[in-house]
PDB file of C-alpha atoms in Angstrom:
ATOM      1  CA  MET A   1     119.180-108.429-174.104  1.00 63.00           C
ATOM      2  CA  ALA A   2     120.100-107.612-170.676  1.00 77.00           C
ATOM      3  CA  GLU A   3     117.692-107.310-167.792  1.00 88.00           C
ATOM      4  CA  ARG A   4     117.143-103.597-166.712  1.00 91.00           C
ATOM      5  CA  SER A   5     116.216-102.562-163.194  1.00 94.00           C
ATOM      6  CA  VAL A   6     115.316 -99.336-161.449  1.00 95.00           C
ATOM      7  CA  ASN A   7     116.437 -98.049-157.955  1.00 96.00           C
ATOM      8  CA  LYS A   8     115.154 -94.589-157.688  1.00 97.00           C
ATOM      9  CA  ALA A   9     113.636 -92.918-154.568  1.00 97.00           C
ATOM     10  CA  ILE A  10     111.975 -89.502-154.792  1.00 97.00           C
ATOM     11  CA  LEU A  11     110.961 -88.014-151.335  1.00 97.00           C
ATOM     12  CA  VAL A  12     109.594 -84.647-150.184  1.00 96.00           C
ATOM     13  CA  GLY A  13     109.445 -83.981-146.712  1.00 95.00           C
ATOM     14  CA  ARG A  14     110.987 -81.837-143.512  1.00 95.00           C
ATOM     15  CA  LEU A  15     114.195 -82.240-141.832  1.00 95.00           C
ATOM     16  CA  GLY A  16     113.938 -83.549-138.150  1.00 94.00           C
ATOM     17  CA  ALA A  17     117.402 -82.254-137.263  1.00 94.00           C
ATOM     18  CA  ASP A  18     120.297 -80.380-138.657  1.00 94.00           C
ATOM     19  CA  ALA A  19     122.394 -82.089-140.750  1.00 94.00           C
ATOM     20  CA  GLU A  20     125.494 -83.774-139.543  1.00 94.00           C
ATOM     21  CA  THR A  21     128.472 -83.604-141.343  1.00 93.00           C
ATOM     22  CA  ARG A  22     131.592 -85.792-140.897  1.00 93.00           C
ATOM     23  CA  PHE A  23     134.483 -86.356-142.843  1.00 93.00           C
ATOM     24  CA  THR A  24     136.221 -89.912-143.900  1.00 92.00           C
ATOM     25  CA  GLN A  25     139.895 -90.792-143.079  1.00 93.00           C
ATOM     26  CA  ASN A  26     140.674 -89.507-146.629  1.00 92.00           C
ATOM     27  CA  GLY A  27     138.876 -86.189-146.258  1.00 92.00           C
ATOM     28  CA  THR A  28     135.556 -86.895-148.219  1.00 93.00           C
ATOM     29  CA  PRO A  29     132.651 -84.994-146.539  1.00 93.00           C
ATOM     30  CA  VAL A  30     129.492 -87.076-145.863  1.00 93.00           C
ATOM     31  CA  SER A  31     126.304 -85.580-144.455  1.00 94.00           C
ATOM     32  CA  ARG A  32     123.298 -87.202-142.920  1.00 95.00           C
ATOM     33  CA  VAL A  33     119.885 -85.948-142.333  1.00 95.00           C
ATOM     34  CA  SER A  34     116.707 -87.417-141.143  1.00 96.00           C
ATOM     35  CA  LEU A  35     113.694 -86.739-143.235  1.00 96.00           C
ATOM     36  CA  ALA A  36     109.995 -86.827-142.060  1.00 96.00           C
ATOM     37  CA  MET A  37     107.066 -87.415-144.435  1.00 96.00           C
ATOM     38  CA  ASN A  38     103.519 -87.316-143.463  1.00 94.00           C
ATOM     39  CA  ARG A  39     100.732 -89.273-144.709  1.00 93.00           C
ATOM     40  CA  GLN A  40      96.838 -89.346-144.066  1.00 93.00           C
ATOM     41  CA  TRP A  41      94.349 -92.052-144.667  1.00 89.00           C
ATOM     42  CA  THR A  42      90.560 -92.317-143.544  1.00 93.00           C
ATOM     43  CA  ASP A  43      89.566 -95.742-141.882  1.00 93.00           C
ATOM     44  CA  SER A  44      86.285 -97.571-142.448  1.00 93.00           C
ATOM     45  CA  ASP A  45      84.748 -95.630-139.592  1.00 94.00           C
ATOM     46  CA  ASN A  46      85.687 -92.471-141.370  1.00 93.00           C
ATOM     47  CA  GLN A  47      88.492 -91.465-138.875  1.00 94.00           C
ATOM     48  CA  VAL A  48      91.219 -89.831-140.252  1.00 94.00           C
ATOM     49  CA  HIS A  49      94.617 -91.026-139.052  1.00 94.00           C
ATOM     50  CA  GLU A  50      98.088 -89.320-139.589  1.00 94.00           C
ATOM     51  CA  GLU A  51     101.493 -91.186-139.420  1.00 95.00           C
ATOM     52  CA  THR A  52     104.890 -90.012-139.945  1.00 95.00           C
ATOM     53  CA  ASP A  53     107.584 -92.134-141.862  1.00 95.00           C
ATOM     54  CA  TRP A  54     111.236 -91.412-141.266  1.00 96.00           C
ATOM     55  CA  MET A  55     114.031 -92.093-143.754  1.00 96.00           C
ATOM     56  CA  SER A  56     117.692 -91.535-143.300  1.00 96.00           C
ATOM     57  CA  ILE A  57     119.556 -89.548-146.172  1.00 96.00           C
ATOM     58  CA  VAL A  58     123.002 -89.678-146.895  1.00 96.00           C
ATOM     59  CA  ILE A  59     124.686 -86.789-148.893  1.00 95.00           C
ATOM     60  CA  TRP A  60     128.255 -86.966-150.315  1.00 94.00           C
ATOM     61  CA  ASN A  61     130.573 -84.395-151.111  1.00 91.00           C
ATOM     62  CA  LYS A  62     128.040 -81.427-150.428  1.00 89.00           C
ATOM     63  CA  GLU A  63     129.260 -79.900-147.283  1.00 82.00           C
ATOM     64  CA  THR A  64     128.580 -76.264-148.490  1.00 84.00           C
ATOM     65  CA  LEU A  65     125.124 -77.292-148.830  1.00 86.00           C
ATOM     66  CA  ALA A  66     124.644 -79.012-145.515  1.00 85.00           C
ATOM     67  CA  THR A  67     124.837 -75.719-143.803  1.00 87.00           C
ATOM     68  CA  TYR A  68     121.449 -74.886-145.170  1.00 91.00           C
ATOM     69  CA  LEU A  69     119.985 -78.124-144.050  1.00 92.00           C
ATOM     70  CA  THR A  70     118.383 -77.221-140.707  1.00 93.00           C
ATOM     71  CA  LYS A  71     115.810 -78.717-138.712  1.00 94.00           C
ATOM     72  CA  GLY A  72     112.227 -78.101-140.354  1.00 93.00           C
ATOM     73  CA  THR A  73     113.540 -77.362-143.785  1.00 93.00           C
ATOM     74  CA  LYS A  74     111.425 -78.525-146.565  1.00 95.00           C
ATOM     75  CA  LEU A  75     113.497 -80.689-148.826  1.00 94.00           C
ATOM     76  CA  TYR A  76     113.175 -82.527-152.347  1.00 96.00           C
ATOM     77  CA  VAL A  77     115.314 -85.770-152.253  1.00 96.00           C
ATOM     78  CA  GLU A  78     116.141 -87.979-155.594  1.00 97.00           C
ATOM     79  CA  GLY A  79     118.260 -90.749-155.056  1.00 97.00           C
ATOM     80  CA  ARG A  80     118.745 -94.694-154.656  1.00 97.00           C
ATOM     81  CA  LEU A  81     117.850 -96.904-152.000  1.00 97.00           C
ATOM     82  CA  GLN A  82     120.790 -98.742-150.050  1.00 96.00           C
ATOM     83  CA  THR A  83     120.845-101.291-147.493  1.00 96.00           C
ATOM     84  CA  ARG A  84     124.095-101.986-145.643  1.00 93.00           C
ATOM     85  CA  SER A  85     124.940-103.970-142.672  1.00 94.00           C
ATOM     86  CA  TYR A  86     127.366-103.468-139.656  1.00 92.00           C
ATOM     87  CA  ASP A  87     128.247-104.985-136.303  1.00 93.00           C
ATOM     88  CA  ASP A  88     127.236-102.911-133.185  1.00 92.00           C
ATOM     89  CA  LYS A  89     129.262-102.748-130.046  1.00 93.00           C
ATOM     90  CA  GLU A  90     127.840-106.150-128.820  1.00 94.00           C
ATOM     91  CA  GLY A  91     128.652-107.738-131.994  1.00 93.00           C
ATOM     92  CA  VAL A  92     125.039-108.008-133.301  1.00 95.00           C
ATOM     93  CA  LYS A  93     124.631-107.564-137.019  1.00 95.00           C
ATOM     94  CA  ARG A  94     122.235-104.324-137.576  1.00 95.00           C
ATOM     95  CA  TYR A  95     120.913-103.592-141.114  1.00 95.00           C
ATOM     96  CA  VAL A  96     120.271 -99.803-142.234  1.00 94.00           C
ATOM     97  CA  THR A  97     118.354 -98.892-145.183  1.00 96.00           C
ATOM     98  CA  GLU A  98     118.869 -95.043-146.508  1.00 96.00           C
ATOM     99  CA  VAL A  99     118.749 -93.056-149.327  1.00 97.00           C
ATOM    100  CA  VAL A 100     121.840 -91.843-150.981  1.00 96.00           C
ATOM    101  CA  ALA A 101     120.991 -88.638-152.489  1.00 96.00           C
ATOM    102  CA  GLU A 102     121.915 -87.690-156.113  1.00 95.00           C
ATOM    103  CA  ASN A 103     119.684 -84.580-156.330  1.00 95.00           C
ATOM    104  CA  LEU A 104     118.475 -82.065-153.638  1.00 94.00           C
ATOM    105  CA  VAL A 105     116.267 -79.002-153.862  1.00 93.00           C
ATOM    106  CA  LEU A 106     115.571 -76.944-150.954  1.00 92.00           C
ATOM    107  CA  LEU A 107     111.723 -76.146-151.387  1.00 91.00           C
ATOM    108  CA  GLY A 108     111.351 -73.249-148.981  1.00 77.00           C
ATOM    109  CA  GLY A 109     111.889 -72.108-145.430  1.00 61.00           C
ATOM    110  CA  THR A 110     111.460 -73.904-142.242  1.00 59.00           C
ATOM    111  CA  ALA A 111     108.232 -75.112-140.513  1.00 60.00           C
ATOM    112  CA  SER A 112     107.913 -72.209-138.385  1.00 58.00           C
ATOM    113  CA  SER A 113     108.220 -69.657-141.343  1.00 52.00           C
ATOM    114  CA  ASN A 114     105.957 -68.845-143.994  1.00 43.00           C
ATOM    115  CA  SER A 115     104.171 -72.064-144.892  1.00 42.00           C
ATOM    116  CA  ASN A 116     103.097 -71.284-148.392  1.00 41.00           C
ATOM    117  CA  GLY A 117     106.165 -73.334-149.751  1.00 39.00           C
ATOM    118  CA  ASN A 118     107.713 -70.130-151.589  1.00 38.00           C
ATOM    119  CA  GLY A 119     110.519 -69.654-149.221  1.00 39.00           C
ATOM    120  CA  GLY A 120     112.961 -68.862-152.069  1.00 41.00           C
ATOM    121  CA  GLY A 121     114.646 -72.189-152.134  1.00 42.00           C
ATOM    122  CA  GLY A 122     116.169 -73.478-155.329  1.00 42.00           C
ATOM    123  CA  ARG A 123     118.407 -76.352-156.616  1.00 40.00           C
ATOM    124  CA  GLU A 124     121.466 -76.882-154.820  1.00 40.00           C
ATOM    125  CA  ARG A 125     124.506 -74.929-156.340  1.00 38.00           C
ATOM    126  CA  SER A 126     128.140 -75.571-155.395  1.00 36.00           C
ATOM    127  CA  THR A 127     129.835 -72.571-154.305  1.00 35.00           C
ATOM    128  CA  ARG A 128     133.137 -74.208-154.514  1.00 36.00           C
ATOM    129  CA  ARG A 129     136.124 -72.602-156.723  1.00 35.00           C
ATOM    130  CA  PRO A 130     137.068 -74.962-159.640  1.00 36.00           C
ATOM    131  CA  THR A 131     140.011 -77.170-158.763  1.00 38.00           C
ATOM    132  CA  PRO A 132     142.456 -78.455-161.214  1.00 39.00           C
ATOM    133  CA  GLY A 133     141.130 -81.557-163.198  1.00 40.00           C
ATOM    134  CA  LYS A 134     137.622 -80.350-162.756  1.00 38.00           C
ATOM    135  CA  PRO A 135     135.700 -78.533-165.551  1.00 39.00           C
ATOM    136  CA  ALA A 136     135.208 -74.699-164.935  1.00 39.00           C
ATOM    137  CA  ASN A 137     132.091 -74.346-166.706  1.00 39.00           C
ATOM    138  CA  GLY A 138     129.910 -75.733-163.871  1.00 39.00           C
ATOM    139  CA  HIS A 139     129.337 -79.164-165.600  1.00 38.00           C
ATOM    140  CA  ARG A 140     130.726 -81.848-163.480  1.00 39.00           C
ATOM    141  CA  ASP A 141     130.778 -85.503-163.923  1.00 42.00           C
ATOM    142  CA  ARG A 142     128.707 -87.358-161.232  1.00 44.00           C
ATOM    143  CA  ALA A 143     130.531 -87.586-157.924  1.00 47.00           C
ATOM    144  CA  PRO A 144     132.194 -91.054-157.538  1.00 47.00           C
ATOM    145  CA  GLU A 145     130.495 -93.556-155.592  1.00 50.00           C
ATOM    146  CA  PRO A 146     132.045 -94.518-151.976  1.00 50.00           C
ATOM    147  CA  ALA A 147     133.039 -97.801-153.226  1.00 49.00           C
ATOM    148  CA  GLU A 148     134.589 -96.126-156.199  1.00 47.00           C
ATOM    149  CA  GLN A 149     136.719 -94.032-154.016  1.00 47.00           C
ATOM    150  CA  GLY A 150     137.962 -97.152-152.194  1.00 50.00           C
ATOM    151  CA  LEU A 151     135.886 -96.512-149.072  1.00 52.00           C
ATOM    152  CA  GLN A 152     134.465 -99.379-146.795  1.00 51.00           C
ATOM    153  CA  ASP A 153     131.767 -99.236-144.395  1.00 52.00           C
ATOM    154  CA  ASP A 154     134.315 -98.872-141.523  1.00 53.00           C
ATOM    155  CA  ASP A 155     135.676 -95.514-143.198  1.00 50.00           C
ATOM    156  CA  VAL A 156     132.076 -93.777-142.673  1.00 50.00           C
ATOM    157  CA  PRO A 157     132.017 -92.355-139.276  1.00 47.00           C
ATOM    158  CA  PHE A 158     128.242 -92.932-138.700  1.00 45.00           C
TER     159      PHE A 158
END
């Protein structure tokens, strides 16, 4: 029997800035957001500490949704962890770990709006019209991964 593995990230947090959407050379939209997640703990002296963790989120083929991803918006993200490397302008190899989003849910308004979390957000829905070759019933196969689209790291404009 083959060995199985799991690569799944589930995060809930607030966006640190508006989504930035760019397009690859062949027109594939890719959006990037930074998600802030707070955590608290109490030390041995009973002092409460709070720390914020930031995670970069990559969203493929959802440029319509990206208009709703504004600073302070609470967001639920399911996806997979991905680590990639690139050479910076000085030729130094850099490593980036990010979450490639597979499912997104808007959880409410921004941090400055009603804080009860009932801001009317819902599951992401596509507002595009069906295109030839895609089913019109709303059920789409998963979006092809960048590697399946023939994309290389140099094609992604981030």
